[in-house]
Amino acid sequence: MATEKTIFKRIIDKEIPADVVYEDDLCMAFRDVSPQAPVHVLVIPKTTELRSLNDVNENNVELIGHVFCVIRKLAKELGVAEDGYRVVSNCGANACQTVPHLHFHLIGGRGFAWPPG
Ligand code: 5GP
C-alpha cells in the first residue's frame, strides 16, 4: 500500500513552494513556515526512509555527516555561527515531532533558554 507523501516530500518534489536556502542531491534546507527565531531553517535528507532519528543507523553515517556539514555551512552563511545557534531534531510524540520525515531545525538570531520547554 502506498503511503501518503509528507509535506516535506512534497516540498522536495516541488509540488508545494518553499523558501529553499540550500539543495544538493542528498539534502535540502528551507525556511520554516512558522519561524521561532529570526533564523529558522529546516535541513532534511531527501530520502523518505528516515522518518526520525529512530531510523538512523550505521548505514546512514555518511548522509547524516553530510547533513551536519551543510548545517555548519548554513549557520555561517545565515550569519548565526559567531553568536551561536541551536540544532534540534524532535523525535516522536513526547518531543512534539509533527512531520514524520527526519529534519533538523537550525535556529538562531536570538538567545535561547535552557532547559527547553
Ligand atoms: P517538528 O514539529 O516535526 O519538529 O517540525 C516540523 C516543522 O515543519 C515545524 O516547525 C513547522 O512549522 C514546519 N512546517 C510544517 N509545514 C510546513 C510547510 O509546509 N512548509 C515549511 N516551510 N515548513 C513547514
PDB file of C-alpha atoms and ligand atoms in Angstrom:
ATOM      1  CA  MET A   1       0.000   0.000   0.000  1.00  0.00           C
ATOM      2  CA  ALA A   2       1.399   3.374  -0.961  1.00  0.00           C
ATOM      3  CA  THR A   3       1.893   5.693   1.987  1.00  0.00           C
ATOM      4  CA  GLU A   4       0.891   9.302   1.676  1.00  0.00           C
ATOM      5  CA  LYS A   5       3.638  11.815   0.955  1.00  0.00           C
ATOM      6  CA  THR A   6       4.657  14.022   3.848  1.00  0.00           C
ATOM      7  CA  ILE A   7       4.617  17.779   3.428  1.00  0.00           C
ATOM      8  CA  PHE A   8       8.435  17.678   3.243  1.00  0.00           C
ATOM      9  CA  LYS A   9       8.388  15.105   0.426  1.00  0.00           C
ATOM     10  CA  ARG A  10       6.017  17.393  -1.426  1.00  0.00           C
ATOM     11  CA  ILE A  11       8.495  20.244  -0.951  1.00  0.00           C
ATOM     12  CA  ILE A  12      11.350  18.023  -2.200  1.00  0.00           C
ATOM     13  CA  ASP A  13       9.249  17.121  -5.261  1.00  0.00           C
ATOM     14  CA  LYS A  14       8.456  20.826  -5.817  1.00  0.00           C
ATOM     15  CA  GLU A  15       4.743  20.173  -5.536  1.00  0.00           C
ATOM     16  CA  ILE A  16       4.448  22.949  -2.978  1.00  0.00           C
ATOM     17  CA  PRO A  17       6.635  26.019  -2.679  1.00  0.00           C
ATOM     18  CA  ALA A  18       9.240  26.643  -0.030  1.00  0.00           C
ATOM     19  CA  ASP A  19      11.892  29.265   0.602  1.00  0.00           C
ATOM     20  CA  VAL A  20      14.820  26.995  -0.247  1.00  0.00           C
ATOM     21  CA  VAL A  21      18.201  28.178   1.013  1.00  0.00           C
ATOM     22  CA  TYR A  22      20.234  25.107   0.018  1.00  0.00           C
ATOM     23  CA  GLU A  23      19.817  21.998  -2.101  1.00  0.00           C
ATOM     24  CA  ASP A  24      22.002  19.185  -3.398  1.00  0.00           C
ATOM     25  CA  ASP A  25      21.438  15.562  -4.416  1.00  0.00           C
ATOM     26  CA  LEU A  26      21.209  14.346  -0.829  1.00  0.00           C
ATOM     27  CA  CYS A  27      19.591  17.077   1.177  1.00  0.00           C
ATOM     28  CA  MET A  28      17.659  20.282   1.186  1.00  0.00           C
ATOM     29  CA  ALA A  29      17.218  23.277   3.501  1.00  0.00           C
ATOM     30  CA  PHE A  30      14.301  25.690   3.546  1.00  0.00           C
ATOM     31  CA  ARG A  31      12.891  28.296   5.906  1.00  0.00           C
ATOM     32  CA  ASP A  32      10.326  27.088   8.426  1.00  0.00           C
ATOM     33  CA  VAL A  33       6.829  28.354   7.609  1.00  0.00           C
ATOM     34  CA  SER A  34       6.339  29.238  11.289  1.00  0.00           C
ATOM     35  CA  PRO A  35       9.729  30.597  12.389  1.00  0.00           C
ATOM     36  CA  GLN A  36      10.558  30.501  16.088  1.00  0.00           C
ATOM     37  CA  ALA A  37      13.590  32.768  15.746  1.00  0.00           C
ATOM     38  CA  PRO A  38      14.953  35.299  13.216  1.00  0.00           C
ATOM     39  CA  VAL A  39      16.756  32.384  11.546  1.00  0.00           C
ATOM     40  CA  HIS A  40      14.773  29.129  11.440  1.00  0.00           C
ATOM     41  CA  VAL A  41      15.710  26.704   8.709  1.00  0.00           C
ATOM     42  CA  LEU A  42      14.808  23.040   8.337  1.00  0.00           C
ATOM     43  CA  VAL A  43      17.586  20.835   6.992  1.00  0.00           C
ATOM     44  CA  ILE A  44      16.367  17.488   5.692  1.00  0.00           C
ATOM     45  CA  PRO A  45      17.840  14.484   3.925  1.00  0.00           C
ATOM     46  CA  LYS A  46      15.897  13.805   0.728  1.00  0.00           C
ATOM     47  CA  THR A  47      15.364  10.127   1.410  1.00  0.00           C
ATOM     48  CA  THR A  48      11.923   9.237   2.744  1.00  0.00           C
ATOM     49  CA  GLU A  49      13.355   6.193   4.511  1.00  0.00           C
ATOM     50  CA  LEU A  50      14.361   8.160   7.600  1.00  0.00           C
ATOM     51  CA  ARG A  51      11.222   9.222   9.431  1.00  0.00           C
ATOM     52  CA  SER A  52      13.028  10.349  12.560  1.00  0.00           C
ATOM     53  CA  LEU A  53      16.297   9.848  14.422  1.00  0.00           C
ATOM     54  CA  ASN A  54      14.928   6.431  15.405  1.00  0.00           C
ATOM     55  CA  ASP A  55      15.599   5.284  11.820  1.00  0.00           C
ATOM     56  CA  VAL A  56      19.235   6.441  11.720  1.00  0.00           C
ATOM     57  CA  ASN A  57      21.832   3.680  11.813  1.00  0.00           C
ATOM     58  CA  GLU A  58      25.351   2.784  10.642  1.00  0.00           C
ATOM     59  CA  ASN A  59      24.157   2.728   7.005  1.00  0.00           C
ATOM     60  CA  ASN A  60      23.318   6.448   7.175  1.00  0.00           C
ATOM     61  CA  VAL A  61      26.545   7.698   8.741  1.00  0.00           C
ATOM     62  CA  GLU A  62      27.801   9.437   5.600  1.00  0.00           C
ATOM     63  CA  LEU A  63      24.441  11.013   4.839  1.00  0.00           C
ATOM     64  CA  ILE A  64      23.964  12.343   8.367  1.00  0.00           C
ATOM     65  CA  GLY A  65      27.556  13.601   8.426  1.00  0.00           C
ATOM     66  CA  HIS A  66      26.886  15.422   5.179  1.00  0.00           C
ATOM     67  CA  VAL A  67      23.688  16.958   6.583  1.00  0.00           C
ATOM     68  CA  PHE A  68      25.662  18.306   9.550  1.00  0.00           C
ATOM     69  CA  CYS A  69      28.334  19.759   7.285  1.00  0.00           C
ATOM     70  CA  VAL A  70      25.530  21.569   5.431  1.00  0.00           C
ATOM     71  CA  ILE A  71      24.124  22.809   8.755  1.00  0.00           C
ATOM     72  CA  ARG A  72      27.532  24.187   9.742  1.00  0.00           C
ATOM     73  CA  LYS A  73      27.895  25.902   6.367  1.00  0.00           C
ATOM     74  CA  LEU A  74      24.391  27.391   6.534  1.00  0.00           C
ATOM     75  CA  ALA A  75      24.917  28.659  10.080  1.00  0.00           C
ATOM     76  CA  LYS A  76      27.830  30.683   8.763  1.00  0.00           C
ATOM     77  CA  GLU A  77      26.037  31.863   5.622  1.00  0.00           C
ATOM     78  CA  LEU A  78      22.927  32.868   7.546  1.00  0.00           C
ATOM     79  CA  GLY A  79      25.021  34.850   9.997  1.00  0.00           C
ATOM     80  CA  VAL A  80      24.447  32.941  13.234  1.00  0.00           C
ATOM     81  CA  ALA A  81      27.678  30.966  13.568  1.00  0.00           C
ATOM     82  CA  GLU A  82      29.518  33.563  15.599  1.00  0.00           C
ATOM     83  CA  ASP A  83      26.884  34.384  18.226  1.00  0.00           C
ATOM     84  CA  GLY A  84      25.603  30.820  18.475  1.00  0.00           C
ATOM     85  CA  TYR A  85      22.657  28.786  17.352  1.00  0.00           C
ATOM     86  CA  ARG A  86      20.745  25.649  18.180  1.00  0.00           C
ATOM     87  CA  VAL A  87      20.172  22.465  16.148  1.00  0.00           C
ATOM     88  CA  VAL A  88      17.108  20.475  17.195  1.00  0.00           C
ATOM     89  CA  SER A  89      15.604  17.242  15.954  1.00  0.00           C
ATOM     90  CA  ASN A  90      12.289  16.451  17.591  1.00  0.00           C
ATOM     91  CA  CYS A  91      11.877  12.675  17.704  1.00  0.00           C
ATOM     92  CA  GLY A  92       8.474  11.219  18.453  1.00  0.00           C
ATOM     93  CA  ALA A  93       5.378  12.317  20.322  1.00  0.00           C
ATOM     94  CA  ASN A  94       6.994  13.465  23.583  1.00  0.00           C
ATOM     95  CA  ALA A  95       9.299  15.743  21.617  1.00  0.00           C
ATOM     96  CA  CYS A  96       6.379  17.164  19.583  1.00  0.00           C
ATOM     97  CA  GLN A  97       7.572  15.841  16.216  1.00  0.00           C
ATOM     98  CA  THR A  98       4.828  16.731  13.732  1.00  0.00           C
ATOM     99  CA  VAL A  99       6.317  15.745  10.354  1.00  0.00           C
ATOM    100  CA  PRO A 100       7.459  12.100  10.020  1.00  0.00           C
ATOM    101  CA  HIS A 101      10.455  12.897   7.807  1.00  0.00           C
ATOM    102  CA  LEU A 102      13.821  13.326   9.553  1.00  0.00           C
ATOM    103  CA  HIS A 103      14.635  17.013   9.886  1.00  0.00           C
ATOM    104  CA  PHE A 104      16.936  19.282  11.822  1.00  0.00           C
ATOM    105  CA  HIS A 105      15.813  22.728  12.948  1.00  0.00           C
ATOM    106  CA  LEU A 106      18.648  25.260  12.639  1.00  0.00           C
ATOM    107  CA  ILE A 107      17.549  28.185  14.787  1.00  0.00           C
ATOM    108  CA  GLY A 108      19.432  31.317  15.672  1.00  0.00           C
ATOM    109  CA  GLY A 109      19.463  35.075  15.702  1.00  0.00           C
ATOM    110  CA  ARG A 110      18.331  35.370  19.339  1.00  0.00           C
ATOM    111  CA  GLY A 111      19.216  33.934  22.744  1.00  0.00           C
ATOM    112  CA  PHE A 112      17.642  30.675  23.901  1.00  0.00           C
ATOM    113  CA  ALA A 113      16.806  29.384  27.346  1.00  0.00           C
ATOM    114  CA  TRP A 114      17.941  26.076  28.822  1.00  0.00           C
ATOM    115  CA  PRO A 115      16.397  23.672  29.642  1.00  0.00           C
ATOM    116  CA  PRO A 116      14.000  23.813  26.671  1.00  0.00           C
ATOM    117  CA  GLY A 117      10.264  23.747  27.352  1.00  0.00           C
TER     118      GLY A 117
HETATM  119  P1  5GP B   1       8.578  19.179  14.012  1.00  0.00           P
HETATM  120  O1  5GP B   1       7.476  19.695  14.881  1.00  0.00           O
HETATM  121  O2  5GP B   1       8.166  17.921  13.295  1.00  0.00           O
HETATM  122  O3  5GP B   1       9.887  19.046  14.701  1.00  0.00           O
HETATM  123  O4  5GP B   1       8.833  20.297  12.928  1.00  0.00           O
HETATM  124  C1  5GP B   1       8.091  20.446  11.771  1.00  0.00           C
HETATM  125  C2  5GP B   1       8.291  21.861  11.313  1.00  0.00           C
HETATM  126  O5  5GP B   1       7.829  21.948   9.981  1.00  0.00           O
HETATM  127  C3  5GP B   1       7.508  22.906  12.113  1.00  0.00           C
HETATM  128  O6  5GP B   1       8.416  23.832  12.684  1.00  0.00           O
HETATM  129  C4  5GP B   1       6.592  23.547  11.097  1.00  0.00           C
HETATM  130  O7  5GP B   1       6.439  24.936  11.279  1.00  0.00           O
HETATM  131  C5  5GP B   1       7.270  23.221   9.779  1.00  0.00           C
HETATM  132  N1  5GP B   1       6.371  23.095   8.643  1.00  0.00           N
HETATM  133  C6  5GP B   1       5.201  22.409   8.609  1.00  0.00           C
HETATM  134  N2  5GP B   1       4.643  22.506   7.390  1.00  0.00           N
HETATM  135  C7  5GP B   1       5.479  23.268   6.642  1.00  0.00           C
HETATM  136  C8  5GP B   1       5.427  23.725   5.293  1.00  0.00           C
HETATM  137  O8  5GP B   1       4.507  23.439   4.527  1.00  0.00           O
HETATM  138  N3  5GP B   1       6.467  24.492   4.864  1.00  0.00           N
HETATM  139  C9  5GP B   1       7.512  24.825   5.687  1.00  0.00           C
HETATM  140  N4  5GP B   1       8.470  25.590   5.159  1.00  0.00           N
HETATM  141  N5  5GP B   1       7.581  24.399   6.964  1.00  0.00           N
HETATM  142  C10 5GP B   1       6.577  23.643   7.436  1.00  0.00           C
END
